[in-house]
CSV table of C-alpha atoms in Angstrom, one decimal:
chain,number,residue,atom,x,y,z
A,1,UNK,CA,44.1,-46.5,-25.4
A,2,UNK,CA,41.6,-47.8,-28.1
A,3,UNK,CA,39.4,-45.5,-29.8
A,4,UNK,CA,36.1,-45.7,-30.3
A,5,UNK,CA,33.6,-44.1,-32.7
A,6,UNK,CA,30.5,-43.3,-30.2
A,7,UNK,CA,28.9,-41.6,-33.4
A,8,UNK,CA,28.9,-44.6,-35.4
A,9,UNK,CA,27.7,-46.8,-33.0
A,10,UNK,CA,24.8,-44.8,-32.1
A,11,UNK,CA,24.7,-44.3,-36.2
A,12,UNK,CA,24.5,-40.6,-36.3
A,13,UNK,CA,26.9,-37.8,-37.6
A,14,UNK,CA,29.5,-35.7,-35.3
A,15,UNK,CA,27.4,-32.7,-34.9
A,16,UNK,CA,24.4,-34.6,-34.0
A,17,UNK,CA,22.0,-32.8,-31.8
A,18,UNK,CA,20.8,-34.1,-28.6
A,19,UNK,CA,17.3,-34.6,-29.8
A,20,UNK,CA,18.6,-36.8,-32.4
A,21,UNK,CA,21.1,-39.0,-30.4
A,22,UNK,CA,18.0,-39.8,-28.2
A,23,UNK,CA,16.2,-41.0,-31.0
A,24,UNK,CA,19.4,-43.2,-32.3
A,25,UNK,CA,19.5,-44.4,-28.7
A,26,UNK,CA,16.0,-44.8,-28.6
A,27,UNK,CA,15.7,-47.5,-31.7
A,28,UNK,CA,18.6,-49.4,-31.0
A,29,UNK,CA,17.9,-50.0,-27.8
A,30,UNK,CA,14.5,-51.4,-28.5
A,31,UNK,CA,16.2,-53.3,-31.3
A,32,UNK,CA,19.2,-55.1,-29.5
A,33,UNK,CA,17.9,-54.7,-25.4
A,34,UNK,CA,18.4,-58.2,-24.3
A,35,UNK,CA,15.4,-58.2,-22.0
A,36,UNK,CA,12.9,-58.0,-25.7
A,37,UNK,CA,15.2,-58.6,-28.5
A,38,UNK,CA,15.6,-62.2,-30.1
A,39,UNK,CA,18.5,-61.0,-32.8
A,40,UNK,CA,21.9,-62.8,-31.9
A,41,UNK,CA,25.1,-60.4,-29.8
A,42,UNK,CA,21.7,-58.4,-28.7
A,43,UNK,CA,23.3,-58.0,-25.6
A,44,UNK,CA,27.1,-57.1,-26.9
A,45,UNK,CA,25.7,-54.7,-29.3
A,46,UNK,CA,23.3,-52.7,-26.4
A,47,UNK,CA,26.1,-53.0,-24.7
A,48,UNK,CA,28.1,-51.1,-27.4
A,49,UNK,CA,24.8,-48.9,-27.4
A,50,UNK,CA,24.5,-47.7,-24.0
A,51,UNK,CA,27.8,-46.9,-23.7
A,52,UNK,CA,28.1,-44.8,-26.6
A,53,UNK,CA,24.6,-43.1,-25.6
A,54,UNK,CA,26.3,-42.8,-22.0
A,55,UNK,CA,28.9,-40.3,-23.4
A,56,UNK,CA,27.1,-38.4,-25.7
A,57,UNK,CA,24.3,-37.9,-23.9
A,58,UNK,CA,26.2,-35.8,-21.6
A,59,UNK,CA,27.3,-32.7,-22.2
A,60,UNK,CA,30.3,-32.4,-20.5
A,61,UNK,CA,31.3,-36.1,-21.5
A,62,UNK,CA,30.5,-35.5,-25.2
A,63,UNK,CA,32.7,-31.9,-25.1
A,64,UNK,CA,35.7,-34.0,-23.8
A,65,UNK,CA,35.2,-37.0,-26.0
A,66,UNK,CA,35.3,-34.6,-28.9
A,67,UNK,CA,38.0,-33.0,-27.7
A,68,UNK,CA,40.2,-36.6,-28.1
A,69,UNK,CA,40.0,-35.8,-32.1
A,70,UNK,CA,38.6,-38.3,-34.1
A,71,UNK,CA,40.3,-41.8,-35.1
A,72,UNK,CA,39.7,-45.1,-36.5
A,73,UNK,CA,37.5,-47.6,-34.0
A,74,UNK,CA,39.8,-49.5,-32.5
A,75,UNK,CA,43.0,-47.6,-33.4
A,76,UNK,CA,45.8,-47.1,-30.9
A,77,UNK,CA,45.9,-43.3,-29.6
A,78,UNK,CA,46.6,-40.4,-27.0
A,79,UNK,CA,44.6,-37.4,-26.5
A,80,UNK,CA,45.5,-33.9,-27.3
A,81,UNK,CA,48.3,-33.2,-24.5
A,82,UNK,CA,46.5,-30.5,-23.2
A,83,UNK,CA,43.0,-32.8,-22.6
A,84,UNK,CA,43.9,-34.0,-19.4
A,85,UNK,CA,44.0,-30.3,-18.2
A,86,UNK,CA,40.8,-28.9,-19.5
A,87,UNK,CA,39.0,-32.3,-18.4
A,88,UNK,CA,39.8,-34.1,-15.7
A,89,UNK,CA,39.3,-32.2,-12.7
A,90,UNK,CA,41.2,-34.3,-10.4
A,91,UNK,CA,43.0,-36.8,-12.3
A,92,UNK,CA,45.6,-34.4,-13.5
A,93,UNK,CA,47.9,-37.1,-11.5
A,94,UNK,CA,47.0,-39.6,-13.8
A,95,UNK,CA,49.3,-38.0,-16.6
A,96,UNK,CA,48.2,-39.6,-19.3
A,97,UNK,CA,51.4,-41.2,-20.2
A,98,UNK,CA,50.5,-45.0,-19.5
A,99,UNK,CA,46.7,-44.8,-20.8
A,100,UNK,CA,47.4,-48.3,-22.9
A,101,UNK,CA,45.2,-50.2,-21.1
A,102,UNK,CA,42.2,-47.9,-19.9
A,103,UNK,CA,39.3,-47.9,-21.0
A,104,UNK,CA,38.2,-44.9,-23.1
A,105,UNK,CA,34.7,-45.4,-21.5
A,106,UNK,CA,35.9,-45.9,-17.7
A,107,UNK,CA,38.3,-42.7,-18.4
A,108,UNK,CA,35.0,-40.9,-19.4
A,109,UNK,CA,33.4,-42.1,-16.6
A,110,UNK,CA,36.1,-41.0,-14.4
A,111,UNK,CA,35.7,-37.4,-15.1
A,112,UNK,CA,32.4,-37.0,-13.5
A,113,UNK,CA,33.2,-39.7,-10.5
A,114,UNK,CA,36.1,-37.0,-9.5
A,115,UNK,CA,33.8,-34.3,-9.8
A,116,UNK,CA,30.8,-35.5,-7.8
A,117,UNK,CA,33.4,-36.8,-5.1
A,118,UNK,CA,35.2,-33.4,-5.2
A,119,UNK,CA,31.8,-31.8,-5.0
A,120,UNK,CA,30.4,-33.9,-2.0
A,121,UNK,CA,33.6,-33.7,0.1
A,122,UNK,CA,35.9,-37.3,0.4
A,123,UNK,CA,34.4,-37.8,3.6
A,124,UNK,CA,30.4,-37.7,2.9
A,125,UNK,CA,31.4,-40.4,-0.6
A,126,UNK,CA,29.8,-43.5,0.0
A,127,UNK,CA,28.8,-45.4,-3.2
A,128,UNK,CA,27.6,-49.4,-3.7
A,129,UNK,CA,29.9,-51.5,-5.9
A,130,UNK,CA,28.2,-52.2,-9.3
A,131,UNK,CA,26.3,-55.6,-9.5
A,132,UNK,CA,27.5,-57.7,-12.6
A,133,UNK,CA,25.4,-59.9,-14.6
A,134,UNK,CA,26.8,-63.0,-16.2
A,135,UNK,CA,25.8,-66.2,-18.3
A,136,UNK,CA,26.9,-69.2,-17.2
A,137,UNK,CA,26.7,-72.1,-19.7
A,138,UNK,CA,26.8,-75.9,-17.9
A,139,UNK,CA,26.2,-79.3,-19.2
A,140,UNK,CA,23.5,-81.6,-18.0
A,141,UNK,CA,25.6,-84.0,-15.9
A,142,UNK,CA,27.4,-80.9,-14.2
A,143,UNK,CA,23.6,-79.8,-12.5
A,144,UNK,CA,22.5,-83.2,-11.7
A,145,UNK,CA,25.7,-83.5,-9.6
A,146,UNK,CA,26.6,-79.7,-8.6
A,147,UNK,CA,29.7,-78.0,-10.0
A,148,UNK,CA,32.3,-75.7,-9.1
A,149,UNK,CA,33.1,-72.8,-12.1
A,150,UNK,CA,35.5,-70.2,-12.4
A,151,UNK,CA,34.1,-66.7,-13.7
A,152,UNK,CA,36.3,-64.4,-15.1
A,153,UNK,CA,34.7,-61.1,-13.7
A,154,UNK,CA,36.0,-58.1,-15.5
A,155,UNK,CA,35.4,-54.8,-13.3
A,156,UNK,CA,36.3,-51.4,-13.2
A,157,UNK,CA,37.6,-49.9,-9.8
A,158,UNK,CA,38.7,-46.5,-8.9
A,159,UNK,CA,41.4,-45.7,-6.3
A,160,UNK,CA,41.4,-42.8,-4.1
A,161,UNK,CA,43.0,-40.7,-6.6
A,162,UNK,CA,39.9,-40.5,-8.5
A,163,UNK,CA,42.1,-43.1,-11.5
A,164,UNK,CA,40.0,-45.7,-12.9
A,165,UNK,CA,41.4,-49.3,-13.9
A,166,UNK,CA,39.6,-52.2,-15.0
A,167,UNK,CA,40.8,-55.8,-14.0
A,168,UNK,CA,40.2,-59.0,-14.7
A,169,UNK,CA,39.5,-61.4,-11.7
A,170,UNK,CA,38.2,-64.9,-11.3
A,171,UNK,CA,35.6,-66.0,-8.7
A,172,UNK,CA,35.1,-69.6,-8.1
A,173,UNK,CA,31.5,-70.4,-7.9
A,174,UNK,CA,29.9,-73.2,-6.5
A,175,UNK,CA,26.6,-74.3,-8.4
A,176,UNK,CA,24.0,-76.3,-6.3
A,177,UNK,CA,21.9,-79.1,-7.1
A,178,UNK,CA,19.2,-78.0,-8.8
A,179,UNK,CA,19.7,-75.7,-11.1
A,180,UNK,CA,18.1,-75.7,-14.2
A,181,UNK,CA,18.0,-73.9,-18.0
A,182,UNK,CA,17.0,-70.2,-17.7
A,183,UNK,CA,17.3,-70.4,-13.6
A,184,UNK,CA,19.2,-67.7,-12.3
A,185,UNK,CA,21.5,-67.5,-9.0
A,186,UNK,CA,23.2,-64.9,-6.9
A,187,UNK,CA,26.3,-64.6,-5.2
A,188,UNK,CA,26.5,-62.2,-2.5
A,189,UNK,CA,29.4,-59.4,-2.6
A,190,UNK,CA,30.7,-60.8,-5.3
A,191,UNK,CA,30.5,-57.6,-7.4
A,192,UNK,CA,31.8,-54.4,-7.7
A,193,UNK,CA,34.0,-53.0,-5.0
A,194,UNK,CA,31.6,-50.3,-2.8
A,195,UNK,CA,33.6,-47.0,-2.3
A,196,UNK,CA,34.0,-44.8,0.7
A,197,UNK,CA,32.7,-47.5,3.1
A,198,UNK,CA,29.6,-48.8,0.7
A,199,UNK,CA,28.8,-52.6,0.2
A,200,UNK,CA,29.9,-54.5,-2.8
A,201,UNK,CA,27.9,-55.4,-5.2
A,202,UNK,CA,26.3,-58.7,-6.2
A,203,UNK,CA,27.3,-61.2,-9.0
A,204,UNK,CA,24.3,-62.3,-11.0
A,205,UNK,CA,24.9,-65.7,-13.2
A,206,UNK,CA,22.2,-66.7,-15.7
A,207,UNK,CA,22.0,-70.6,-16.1
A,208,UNK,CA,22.1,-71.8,-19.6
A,209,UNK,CA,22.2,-75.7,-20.1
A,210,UNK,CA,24.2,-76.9,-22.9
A,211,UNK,CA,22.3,-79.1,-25.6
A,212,UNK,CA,22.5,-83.0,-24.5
A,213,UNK,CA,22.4,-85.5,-27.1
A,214,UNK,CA,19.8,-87.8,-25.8
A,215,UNK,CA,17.9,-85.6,-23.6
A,216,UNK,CA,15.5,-82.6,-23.9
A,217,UNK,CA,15.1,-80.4,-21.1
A,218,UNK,CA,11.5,-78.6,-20.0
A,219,UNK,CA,12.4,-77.2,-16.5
A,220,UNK,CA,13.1,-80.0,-14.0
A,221,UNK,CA,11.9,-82.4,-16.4
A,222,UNK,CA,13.6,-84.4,-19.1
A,223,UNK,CA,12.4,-86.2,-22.8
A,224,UNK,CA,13.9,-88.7,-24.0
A,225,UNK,CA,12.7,-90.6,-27.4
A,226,UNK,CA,12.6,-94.0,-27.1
A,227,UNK,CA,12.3,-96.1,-30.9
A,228,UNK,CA,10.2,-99.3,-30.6
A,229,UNK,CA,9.9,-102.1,-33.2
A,230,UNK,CA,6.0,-102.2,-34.7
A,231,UNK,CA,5.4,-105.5,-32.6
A,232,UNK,CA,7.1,-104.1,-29.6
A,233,UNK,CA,4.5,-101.4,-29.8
A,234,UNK,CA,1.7,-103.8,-31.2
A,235,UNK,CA,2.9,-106.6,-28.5
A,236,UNK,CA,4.0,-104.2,-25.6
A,237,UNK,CA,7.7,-105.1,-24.4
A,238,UNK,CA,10.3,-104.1,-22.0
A,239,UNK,CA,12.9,-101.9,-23.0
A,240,UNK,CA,16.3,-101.0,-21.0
A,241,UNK,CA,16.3,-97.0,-21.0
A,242,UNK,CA,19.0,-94.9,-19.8
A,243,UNK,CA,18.5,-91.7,-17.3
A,244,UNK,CA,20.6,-89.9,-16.1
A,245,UNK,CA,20.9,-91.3,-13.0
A,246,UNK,CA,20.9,-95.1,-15.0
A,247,UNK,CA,19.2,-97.4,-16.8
A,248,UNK,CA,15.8,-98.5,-15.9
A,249,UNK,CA,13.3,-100.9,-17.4
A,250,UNK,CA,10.6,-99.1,-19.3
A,251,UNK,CA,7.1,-100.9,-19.6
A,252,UNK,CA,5.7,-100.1,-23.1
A,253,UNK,CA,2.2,-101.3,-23.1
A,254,UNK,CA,0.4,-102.8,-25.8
A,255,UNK,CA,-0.9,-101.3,-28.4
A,256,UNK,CA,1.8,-98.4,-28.1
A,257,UNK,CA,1.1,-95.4,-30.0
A,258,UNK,CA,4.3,-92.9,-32.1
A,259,UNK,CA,4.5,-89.8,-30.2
A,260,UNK,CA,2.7,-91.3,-26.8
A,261,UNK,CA,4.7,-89.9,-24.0
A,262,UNK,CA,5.0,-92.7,-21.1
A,263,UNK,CA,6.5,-90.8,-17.5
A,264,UNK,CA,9.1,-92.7,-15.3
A,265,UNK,CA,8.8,-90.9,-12.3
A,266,UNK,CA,11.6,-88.9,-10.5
A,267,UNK,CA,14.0,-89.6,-13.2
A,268,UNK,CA,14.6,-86.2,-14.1
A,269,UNK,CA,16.6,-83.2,-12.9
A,270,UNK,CA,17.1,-82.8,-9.0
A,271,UNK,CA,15.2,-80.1,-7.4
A,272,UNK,CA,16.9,-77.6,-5.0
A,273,UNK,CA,16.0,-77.9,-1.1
A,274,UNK,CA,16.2,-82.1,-1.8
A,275,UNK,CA,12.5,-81.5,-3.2
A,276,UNK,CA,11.5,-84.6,-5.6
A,277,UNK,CA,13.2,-85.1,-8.6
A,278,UNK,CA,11.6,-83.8,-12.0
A,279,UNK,CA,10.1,-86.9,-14.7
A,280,UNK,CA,11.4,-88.3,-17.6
A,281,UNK,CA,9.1,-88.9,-20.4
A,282,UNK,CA,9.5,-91.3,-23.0
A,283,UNK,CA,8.4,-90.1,-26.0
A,284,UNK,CA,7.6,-93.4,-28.3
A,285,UNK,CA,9.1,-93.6,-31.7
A,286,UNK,CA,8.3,-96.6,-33.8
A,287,UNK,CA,10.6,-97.6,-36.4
A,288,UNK,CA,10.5,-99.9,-38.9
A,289,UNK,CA,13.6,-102.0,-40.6
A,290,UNK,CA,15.0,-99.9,-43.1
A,291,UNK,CA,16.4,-103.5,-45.1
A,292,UNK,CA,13.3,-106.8,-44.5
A,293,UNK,CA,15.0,-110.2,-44.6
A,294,UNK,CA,13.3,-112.8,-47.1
A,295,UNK,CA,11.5,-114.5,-44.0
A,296,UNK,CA,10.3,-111.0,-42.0
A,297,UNK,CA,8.6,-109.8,-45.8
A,298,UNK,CA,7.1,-113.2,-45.8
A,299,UNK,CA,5.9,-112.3,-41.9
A,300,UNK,CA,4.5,-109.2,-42.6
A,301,UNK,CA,2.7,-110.8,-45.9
A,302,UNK,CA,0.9,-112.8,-43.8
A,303,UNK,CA,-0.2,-110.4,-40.9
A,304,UNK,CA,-1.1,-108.0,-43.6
A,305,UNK,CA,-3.3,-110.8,-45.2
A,306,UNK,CA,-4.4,-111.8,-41.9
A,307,UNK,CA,-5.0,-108.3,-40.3
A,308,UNK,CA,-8.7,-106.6,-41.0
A,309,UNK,CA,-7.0,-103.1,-39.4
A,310,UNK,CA,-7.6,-100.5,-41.9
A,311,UNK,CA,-5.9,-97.3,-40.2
A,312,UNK,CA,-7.4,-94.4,-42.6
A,313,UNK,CA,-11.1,-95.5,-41.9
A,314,UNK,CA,-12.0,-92.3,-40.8
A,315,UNK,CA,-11.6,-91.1,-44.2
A,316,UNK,CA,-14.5,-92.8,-45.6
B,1,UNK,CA,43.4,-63.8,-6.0
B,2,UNK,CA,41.5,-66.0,-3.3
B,3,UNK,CA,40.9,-69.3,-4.3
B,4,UNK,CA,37.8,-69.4,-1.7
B,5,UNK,CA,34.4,-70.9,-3.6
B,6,UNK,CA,31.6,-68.9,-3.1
B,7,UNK,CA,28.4,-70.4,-3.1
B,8,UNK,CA,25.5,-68.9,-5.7
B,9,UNK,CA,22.0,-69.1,-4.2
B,10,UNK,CA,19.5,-70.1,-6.5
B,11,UNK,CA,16.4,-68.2,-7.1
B,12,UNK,CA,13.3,-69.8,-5.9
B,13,UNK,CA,10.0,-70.0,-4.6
B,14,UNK,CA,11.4,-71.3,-1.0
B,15,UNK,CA,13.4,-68.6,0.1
B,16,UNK,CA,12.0,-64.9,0.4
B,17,UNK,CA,13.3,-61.5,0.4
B,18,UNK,CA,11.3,-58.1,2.2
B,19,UNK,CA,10.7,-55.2,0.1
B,20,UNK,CA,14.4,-53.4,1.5
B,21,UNK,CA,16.0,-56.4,0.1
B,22,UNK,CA,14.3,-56.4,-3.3
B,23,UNK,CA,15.3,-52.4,-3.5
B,24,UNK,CA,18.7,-53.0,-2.7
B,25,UNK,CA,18.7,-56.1,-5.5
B,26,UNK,CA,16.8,-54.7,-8.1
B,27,UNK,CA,17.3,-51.0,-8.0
B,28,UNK,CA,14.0,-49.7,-8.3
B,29,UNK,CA,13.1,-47.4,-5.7
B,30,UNK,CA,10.5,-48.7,-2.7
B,31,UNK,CA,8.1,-46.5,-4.4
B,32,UNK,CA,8.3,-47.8,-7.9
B,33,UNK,CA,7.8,-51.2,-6.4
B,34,UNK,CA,4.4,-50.6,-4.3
B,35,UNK,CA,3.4,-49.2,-7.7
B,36,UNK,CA,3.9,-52.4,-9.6
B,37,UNK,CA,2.4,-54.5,-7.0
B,38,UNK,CA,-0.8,-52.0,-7.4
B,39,UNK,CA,-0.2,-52.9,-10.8
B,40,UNK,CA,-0.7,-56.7,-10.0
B,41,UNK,CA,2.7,-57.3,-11.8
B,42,UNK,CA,4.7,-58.3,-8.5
B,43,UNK,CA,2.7,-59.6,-6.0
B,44,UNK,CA,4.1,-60.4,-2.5
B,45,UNK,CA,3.9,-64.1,-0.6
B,46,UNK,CA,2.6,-62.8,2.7
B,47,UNK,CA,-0.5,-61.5,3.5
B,48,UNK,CA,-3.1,-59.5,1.1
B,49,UNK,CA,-1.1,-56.5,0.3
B,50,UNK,CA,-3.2,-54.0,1.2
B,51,UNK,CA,-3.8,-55.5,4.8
B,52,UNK,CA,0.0,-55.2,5.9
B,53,UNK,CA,2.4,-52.2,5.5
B,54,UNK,CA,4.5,-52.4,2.7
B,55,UNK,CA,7.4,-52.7,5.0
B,56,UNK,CA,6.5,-55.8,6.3
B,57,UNK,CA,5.4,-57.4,2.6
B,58,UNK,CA,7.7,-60.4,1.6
B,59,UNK,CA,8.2,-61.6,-2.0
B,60,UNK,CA,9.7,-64.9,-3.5
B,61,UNK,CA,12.9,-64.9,-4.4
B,62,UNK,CA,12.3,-65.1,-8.1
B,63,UNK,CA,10.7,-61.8,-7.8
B,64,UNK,CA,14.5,-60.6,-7.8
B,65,UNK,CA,14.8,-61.6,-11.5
B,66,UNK,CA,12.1,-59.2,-12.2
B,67,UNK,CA,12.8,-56.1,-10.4
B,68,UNK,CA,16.2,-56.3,-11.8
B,69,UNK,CA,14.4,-56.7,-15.4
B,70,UNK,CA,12.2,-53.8,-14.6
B,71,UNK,CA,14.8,-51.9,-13.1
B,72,UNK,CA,17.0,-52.0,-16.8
B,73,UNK,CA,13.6,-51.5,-18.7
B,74,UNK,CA,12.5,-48.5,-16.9
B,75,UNK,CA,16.3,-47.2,-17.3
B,76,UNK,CA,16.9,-48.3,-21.0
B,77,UNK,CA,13.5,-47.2,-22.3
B,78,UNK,CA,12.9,-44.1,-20.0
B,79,UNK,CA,9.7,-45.9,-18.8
B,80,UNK,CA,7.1,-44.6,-16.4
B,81,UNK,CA,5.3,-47.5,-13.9
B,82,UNK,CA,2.5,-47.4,-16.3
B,83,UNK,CA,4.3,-48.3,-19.3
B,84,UNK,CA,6.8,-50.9,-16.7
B,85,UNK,CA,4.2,-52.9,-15.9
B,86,UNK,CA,2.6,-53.1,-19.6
B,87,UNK,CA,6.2,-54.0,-20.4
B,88,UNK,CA,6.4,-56.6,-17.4
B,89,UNK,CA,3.4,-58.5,-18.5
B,90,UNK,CA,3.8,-58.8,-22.3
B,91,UNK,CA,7.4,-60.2,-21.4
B,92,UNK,CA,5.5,-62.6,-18.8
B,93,UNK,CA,3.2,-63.8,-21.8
B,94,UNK,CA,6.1,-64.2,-23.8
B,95,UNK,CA,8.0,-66.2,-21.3
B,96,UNK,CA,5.1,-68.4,-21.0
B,97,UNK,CA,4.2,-69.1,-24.4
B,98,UNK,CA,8.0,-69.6,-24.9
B,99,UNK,CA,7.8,-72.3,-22.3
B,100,UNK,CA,4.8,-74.3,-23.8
B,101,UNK,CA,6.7,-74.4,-27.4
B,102,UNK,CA,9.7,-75.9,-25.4
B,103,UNK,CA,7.8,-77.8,-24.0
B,104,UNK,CA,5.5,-79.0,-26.9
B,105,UNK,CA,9.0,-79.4,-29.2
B,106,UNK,CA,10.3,-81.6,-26.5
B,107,UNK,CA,7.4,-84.3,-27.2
B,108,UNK,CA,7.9,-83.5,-30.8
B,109,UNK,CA,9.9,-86.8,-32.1
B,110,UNK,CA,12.5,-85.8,-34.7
């Protein structure tokens, strides 16, 4: 089993009073809780948080995590041989001689599970499976079509013996047309085990669309930037565009502005329910030739002797 | 392992969940949830609120995402309703704001 150093995680010494682990807890949590904070691992390091605020917090947890001894995070150890017998009401069974890979948290956590069950009678123990949350990162293409992904879901079940393991497991999800960036889905039952006869809990995936090279996603809609030559935009022109669902002709009017946005209609993302497809806007660049030929300097001589446009009028 | 595919319901404005559902989903209690629609920070998709019993109120699906949020805040931070639904609406404000920038930096050209 790995060790783990609750006391430095929550950054506070061994004999830390309860007042002042709450306070640790307190202003980590509003530093790294993923639901306000913006700093990157924000949710791995709450994670980290909670857990370690999880033990100390209670009493009876803290006196057995002490009990352990102390060690380096993430060193290899075995408690005391006598912890199993002062701690773990039940799960004297468990013997303590394969503990490589539990959890130190779920081992924890399994103290107070046998209790409560112990407590309540086996019978009367009825308890919903956890829900688990996860983020699900998919390219463009894959929600304009649908796609099918595998999720490793790692959970933490107890058998009837009050011992706690935690596995591994993939479940192969189906994601509909539809989905966007930031759009969140549930699958049904597809969480935690329930115990005693309670219902499994629910798998939670958090959409998160991968960067596209050509696109830019707001929602169901998508921008794409489109560079015009000056007399394309001074002229108008038609310009072959690709979307994702393939290449259309885009009108660019004259007299075409940089930055002007010009929608072709139902060319973004699908909606869910078959609703109507989000825009695409073309966003106009207009470039000029980075290298002029002798004959296009000669052009733009003359337009620029020919041309009465003075485009900083309006400063006087 | 089954090698059945499951199929992930999306979140959205055409499908609706009563107030047992959004309990069950988000984990605040049926109380903590009339509180917060008092609040004006969930509001349900049937009928004015106060003319139907709460058990008969329906709420967009999306309005899981946000119990569940309020659910962790309230657990995380110790929070009362008050202080949840302050906490609800700054986030909501954020979210928002967060969306015009996207969407403002998407007409940006590069």
């Amino acid at each position: 089993m790995k060790y783990k150093d609750y006391y430095a995680t929550l950054g506070v010494e061994r004999g830390a009073s309860e007042e002042d682990i709450k306070k640790a807890y307190r202003k980590l949590a509003r530093k790294y809780h993923p639901d306000v904070s913006k700093e990157k691992d924000a949710e791995e390091k709450f994670k980290e948080v909670g857990e370690a605020y999880e033990v100390l917090k209670d009493a009876e947890k803290r006196a057995a995590y002490d009990q352990m001894g102390s060690y380096q995070p993430g060193q290899d150890f075995r408690p005391p041989p006598d912890w199993g017998n002062r701690f773990s009401s039940g799960a004297d069974s468990q013997g303590f001689q394969d503990l490589g890979d539990i959890d130190l948290f779920d081992l924890l956590a399994g103290l107070n599970r046998g209790r409560a069950r112990g407590a309540r009678g086996d019978a009367e123990f009825r308890m919903p499976g956890q829900d688990f949350e996860a983020h699900v990162q998919v390219r463009l293409d894959d929600v304009i079509k649908g796609i099918e992904i595998e999720i490793p879901v790692a959970s933490t079940e107890m058998a009837e013996d009050g011992t706690v393991r935690r596995t591994t497991r993939t479940v192969k999800v189906r994601i509909p047309k539809g989905a966007t960036d930031g759009q969140r889905l549930r699958v049904p039952g597809k969480g935690g085990q329930g115990m005693g006869g309670g219902r499994a809990g629910d798998l939670y995936l958090d959409i998160k669309l991968e960067p596209h090279e050509l696109y830019k996603v707001d929602g169901h809609d998508l921008y794409l930037e489109v560079p015009v030559a000056p007399w394309e935009a001074a002229l108008g022109a038609s310009a072959e565009i690709p979307t994702p669902s393939g290449k259309v002709n885009l009108k660019i009017p004259p007299g075409s502005r940089a930055g002007q946005k010009l929608r072709v209609r139902g060319r973004g993302l699908p909606r869910p329910h078959g609703g109507e497809s989000g825009d695409l806007y073309a966003v106009l660049q207009i470039v000029t030739p980075s290298v002029l030929s002798e004959a296009e300097k000669e052009l733009y001589g003359k337009l620029a002797q020919a041309s009465s446009f003075n485009p900083r009028a309006h400063f006087g | 392992m089954s090698s059945e595919t499951y199929f992930a319901a999306l979140f959205t404005e055409h499908s609706d969940v009563a107030l047992d559902e959004l309990v069950q989903a988000s984990g605040l209690t049926a109380e903590e949830i009339v509180e917060l629609v008092e609040h004006g920070v969930l509001t349900p998709i049937s009928a004015p609120p106060a003319r139907l019993p709460s058990s008969a109120w329906r709420f967009s699906a999306t309005t899981i995402a946000i119990g569940r949020r309020a659910s962790r805040l309230k657990t995380d931070f110790d929070l009362n309703v008050s202080g949840l639904a302050l906490a609800l609406t700054y986030l909501e404000r954020i979210e928002a704001l967060e969306q015009e920038l996207n969407r403002l930096r998407c007409s940006l050209l590069r």
